PDB file of C-alpha atoms in Angstrom:
ATOM      1  CA  MET S 792      53.048  95.818 116.269  1.00 57.00           C
ATOM      2  CA  GLN S 793      54.470  99.268 117.559  1.00 65.00           C
ATOM      3  CA  THR S 794      57.120  97.912 119.050  1.00 75.00           C
ATOM      4  CA  VAL S 795      58.398  96.529 115.579  1.00 69.00           C
ATOM      5  CA  VAL S 796      57.555  99.966 114.025  1.00 70.00           C
ATOM      6  CA  HIS S 797      59.073 101.549 116.799  1.00 72.00           C
ATOM      7  CA  LYS S 798      62.572  99.675 116.823  1.00 72.00           C
ATOM      8  CA  LEU S 799      62.883 100.173 113.273  1.00 66.00           C
ATOM      9  CA  LYS S 800      62.253 103.997 113.506  1.00 73.00           C
ATOM     10  CA  LYS S 801      65.215 103.866 115.646  1.00 74.00           C
ATOM     11  CA  ILE S 802      67.452 102.005 113.407  1.00 71.00           C
ATOM     12  CA  VAL S 803      66.577 104.581 110.759  1.00 63.00           C
ATOM     13  CA  THR S 804      67.475 107.334 112.828  1.00 73.00           C
ATOM     14  CA  LYS S 805      70.667 105.971 113.582  1.00 72.00           C
ATOM     15  CA  TYR S 806      71.665 105.670 110.129  1.00 69.00           C
ATOM     16  CA  LYS S 807      70.625 108.818 109.385  1.00 67.00           C
ATOM     17  CA  ILE S 808      73.274 110.090 112.412  1.00 66.00           C
ATOM     18  CA  LEU S 809      75.966 107.891 110.573  1.00 63.00           C
ATOM     19  CA  ILE S 810      75.400 109.023 107.120  1.00 57.00           C
ATOM     20  CA  LEU S 811      75.438 112.100 108.554  1.00 57.00           C
ATOM     21  CA  ILE S 812      78.767 111.972 109.940  1.00 64.00           C
ATOM     22  CA  GLY S 813      80.107 110.543 106.882  1.00 58.00           C
ATOM     23  CA  LEU S 814      79.162 113.440 104.629  1.00 53.00           C
ATOM     24  CA  LEU S 815      80.339 115.738 107.279  1.00 56.00           C
ATOM     25  CA  VAL S 816      84.155 114.206 107.142  1.00 52.00           C
ATOM     26  CA  SER S 817      84.015 114.082 103.564  1.00 54.00           C
ATOM     27  CA  CYS S 818      83.740 117.406 102.838  1.00 52.00           C
ATOM     28  CA  ILE S 819      86.400 118.514 105.259  1.00 51.00           C
ATOM     29  CA  THR S 820      89.182 119.980 103.025  1.00 53.00           C
ATOM     30  CA  GLU S 821      92.562 118.216 103.009  1.00 59.00           C
ATOM     31  CA  LYS S 822      95.767 120.376 103.224  1.00 61.00           C
ATOM     32  CA  THR S 823      98.471 118.418 100.756  1.00 83.00           C
ATOM     33  CA  GLU S 824     101.840 119.131 101.101  1.00 87.00           C
ATOM     34  CA  TYR S 825     104.718 118.430  99.012  1.00 89.00           C
ATOM     35  CA  GLY S 826     108.793 119.691  98.935  1.00 90.00           C
ATOM     36  CA  ASN S 827     110.780 121.865 101.537  1.00 93.00           C
ATOM     37  CA  ALA S 828     108.218 123.749 103.763  1.00 92.00           C
ATOM     38  CA  GLU S 829     111.274 125.511 105.272  1.00 93.00           C
ATOM     39  CA  LEU S 830     111.626 127.602 101.852  1.00 94.00           C
ATOM     40  CA  SER S 831     107.814 128.935 102.965  1.00 91.00           C
ATOM     41  CA  GLN S 832     109.479 131.012 106.006  1.00 93.00           C
ATOM     42  CA  LYS S 833     112.535 132.324 104.161  1.00 95.00           C
ATOM     43  CA  ILE S 834     110.516 133.237 100.746  1.00 96.00           C
ATOM     44  CA  ASN S 835     108.270 136.476 100.321  1.00 96.00           C
ATOM     45  CA  LEU S 836     105.244 136.130  98.434  1.00 96.00           C
ATOM     46  CA  THR S 837     105.263 137.557  94.843  1.00 96.00           C
ATOM     47  CA  GLU S 838     102.380 138.381  93.138  1.00 94.00           C
ATOM     48  CA  ILE S 839     101.715 136.719  89.519  1.00 93.00           C
ATOM     49  CA  SER S 840     100.737 139.776  87.976  1.00 92.00           C
ATOM     50  CA  SER S 841     104.154 141.616  88.920  1.00 94.00           C
ATOM     51  CA  VAL S 842     106.003 138.228  87.106  1.00 93.00           C
ATOM     52  CA  PHE S 843     103.733 138.702  84.623  1.00 87.00           C
ATOM     53  CA  LYS S 844     104.210 142.252  83.525  1.00 90.00           C
ATOM     54  CA  ASN S 845     108.487 142.020  84.331  1.00 90.00           C
ATOM     55  CA  SER S 846     109.223 138.885  83.435  1.00 88.00           C
ATOM     56  CA  THR S 847     112.816 139.414  82.360  1.00 91.00           C
ATOM     57  CA  GLU S 848     113.301 140.768  85.918  1.00 94.00           C
ATOM     58  CA  PHE S 849     112.527 137.595  87.670  1.00 96.00           C
ATOM     59  CA  ASN S 850     114.431 135.241  85.382  1.00 96.00           C
ATOM     60  CA  ASN S 851     116.049 132.940  87.142  1.00 96.00           C
ATOM     61  CA  ASP S 852     114.841 133.658  90.701  1.00 96.00           C
ATOM     62  CA  THR S 853     113.447 131.412  93.177  1.00 96.00           C
ATOM     63  CA  LEU S 854     109.901 132.538  93.959  1.00 97.00           C
ATOM     64  CA  LYS S 855     107.006 131.950  95.994  1.00 97.00           C
ATOM     65  CA  ILE S 856     103.665 132.397  93.672  1.00 95.00           C
ATOM     66  CA  SER S 857      99.935 131.593  95.387  1.00 96.00           C
ATOM     67  CA  GLY S 858      97.272 130.935  92.371  1.00 95.00           C
ATOM     68  CA  VAL S 859      94.674 128.296  91.026  1.00 95.00           C
ATOM     69  CA  LEU S 860      96.466 125.355  89.677  1.00 92.00           C
ATOM     70  CA  HIS S 861      95.168 124.435  86.041  1.00 90.00           C
ATOM     71  CA  LEU S 862      96.431 120.967  84.784  1.00 84.00           C
ATOM     72  CA  ASP S 863      95.233 120.261  81.701  1.00 83.00           C
ATOM     73  CA  LEU S 864      96.601 118.300  78.616  1.00 77.00           C
ATOM     74  CA  GLU S 865      97.412 121.616  77.126  1.00 80.00           C
ATOM     75  CA  ASN S 866      97.524 124.204  80.381  1.00 83.00           C
ATOM     76  CA  LYS S 867      99.876 122.973  83.002  1.00 87.00           C
ATOM     77  CA  GLY S 868      99.762 126.222  85.263  1.00 90.00           C
ATOM     78  CA  ILE S 869      99.173 128.361  88.032  1.00 92.00           C
ATOM     79  CA  TYR S 870      96.355 131.332  87.573  1.00 92.00           C
ATOM     80  CA  ALA S 871      95.325 134.701  89.441  1.00 91.00           C
ATOM     81  CA  LYS S 872      92.754 136.222  87.269  1.00 87.00           C
ATOM     82  CA  SER S 873      94.617 136.253  83.710  1.00 85.00           C
ATOM     83  CA  ASP S 874      98.022 136.032  84.293  1.00 89.00           C
ATOM     84  CA  LYS S 875      99.351 132.728  84.272  1.00 90.00           C
ATOM     85  CA  ILE S 876     102.665 130.983  84.762  1.00 92.00           C
ATOM     86  CA  TRP S 877     103.654 127.232  82.788  1.00 91.00           C
ATOM     87  CA  LEU S 878     104.480 124.706  84.980  1.00 89.00           C
ATOM     88  CA  ASN S 879     106.849 122.239  83.891  1.00 80.00           C
ATOM     89  CA  SER S 880     106.411 119.394  86.420  1.00 82.00           C
ATOM     90  CA  PHE S 881     106.227 119.172  90.326  1.00 82.00           C
ATOM     91  CA  LYS S 882     109.924 117.874  90.158  1.00 84.00           C
ATOM     92  CA  PRO S 883     111.921 117.734  92.852  1.00 83.00           C
ATOM     93  CA  ALA S 884     109.192 118.343  95.407  1.00 80.00           C
ATOM     94  CA  THR S 885     107.205 115.492  93.755  1.00 81.00           C
ATOM     95  CA  GLU S 886     106.221 113.531  90.796  1.00 73.00           C
ATOM     96  CA  LEU S 887     103.360 115.433  88.897  1.00 58.00           C
ATOM     97  CA  ASP S 888     101.487 112.090  88.429  1.00 65.00           C
ATOM     98  CA  SER S 889     101.405 111.754  92.245  1.00 64.00           C
ATOM     99  CA  VAL S 890      99.351 114.652  92.898  1.00 74.00           C
ATOM    100  CA  TRP S 891      97.640 115.570  89.858  1.00 71.00           C
ATOM    101  CA  LYS S 892      94.277 114.936  90.704  1.00 75.00           C
ATOM    102  CA  ARG S 893      94.494 115.981  94.149  1.00 82.00           C
ATOM    103  CA  MET S 894      95.434 119.212  93.456  1.00 87.00           C
ATOM    104  CA  ASN S 895      94.123 120.562  90.045  1.00 88.00           C
ATOM    105  CA  GLY S 896      91.852 123.111  90.469  1.00 91.00           C
ATOM    106  CA  LYS S 897      92.771 123.955  93.839  1.00 93.00           C
ATOM    107  CA  LYS S 898      94.240 127.597  95.265  1.00 95.00           C
ATOM    108  CA  VAL S 899      97.980 126.704  95.953  1.00 94.00           C
ATOM    109  CA  GLU S 900     101.367 127.911  96.990  1.00 95.00           C
ATOM    110  CA  LEU S 901     104.143 126.896  95.307  1.00 95.00           C
ATOM    111  CA  ILE S 902     107.654 128.045  95.485  1.00 96.00           C
ATOM    112  CA  GLY S 903     110.189 127.323  92.365  1.00 95.00           C
ATOM    113  CA  LEU S 904     112.734 128.461  89.799  1.00 96.00           C
ATOM    114  CA  TYR S 905     111.510 130.675  87.717  1.00 96.00           C
ATOM    115  CA  LYS S 906     112.484 131.305  84.122  1.00 95.00           C
ATOM    116  CA  SER S 907     111.064 133.923  81.908  1.00 94.00           C
ATOM    117  CA  GLY S 908     110.190 133.719  77.959  1.00 91.00           C
ATOM    118  CA  LYS S 909     107.628 132.323  75.796  1.00 88.00           C
ATOM    119  CA  THR S 910     106.744 128.807  77.027  1.00 88.00           C
ATOM    120  CA  GLY S 911     104.073 126.339  77.401  1.00 83.00           C
ATOM    121  CA  HIS S 912     101.724 125.176  74.682  1.00 79.00           C
ATOM    122  CA  LEU S 913     101.678 127.121  71.507  1.00 81.00           C
ATOM    123  CA  GLY S 914     104.365 129.748  73.544  1.00 78.00           C
ATOM    124  CA  LEU S 915     101.017 131.356  75.135  1.00 80.00           C
ATOM    125  CA  TYR S 916     103.101 131.377  78.446  1.00 86.00           C
ATOM    126  CA  ASN S 917     105.238 134.282  78.760  1.00 85.00           C
ATOM    127  CA  GLY S 918     107.478 131.794  81.858  1.00 92.00           C
ATOM    128  CA  GLN S 919     107.735 129.125  83.558  1.00 93.00           C
ATOM    129  CA  PHE S 920     108.719 127.041  86.977  1.00 93.00           C
ATOM    130  CA  THR S 921     111.217 124.645  85.565  1.00 92.00           C
ATOM    131  CA  GLU S 922     111.848 123.298  88.977  1.00 92.00           C
ATOM    132  CA  ILE S 923     109.552 122.999  92.110  1.00 92.00           C
ATOM    133  CA  TYR S 924     110.801 122.935  95.595  1.00 94.00           C
ATOM    134  CA  TYR S 925     107.746 123.568  97.575  1.00 94.00           C
ATOM    135  CA  ILE S 926     104.117 122.700  96.883  1.00 91.00           C
ATOM    136  CA  LYS S 927     100.755 122.781  99.124  1.00 92.00           C
ATOM    137  CA  THR S 928      97.093 123.358  98.781  1.00 90.00           C
ATOM    138  CA  LYS S 929      95.650 126.178 100.595  1.00 83.00           C
TER     139      LYS S 929
END
């Protein structure tokens, strides 16, 4: 009788280790990257707050921005604190639908063409990225 109990304990212990390994592997954060990565080395990071304060100064510039991505029905933008920039799409880096769920709510770095002016849902954004050339999760 003890041998059967002993064998069962070994089996349970073995599965506990496999479950633990599975959980550890699933918790590893995956970096996702689309578009022209070479641009990241060539373009300096611009703070969203700087763009927010001087949006016309950056009009028609290619900018590198870092912030949290929010992709909801009426709010599609990159945020840093209370400052936000509308995202028209992820094109030409990638199709928006293909990465929507993977990047939503995550900190990202993106490079794109910035246009100043009221835009987005109900014109609540002071500018937008009309094209995204590079985007990656951090």
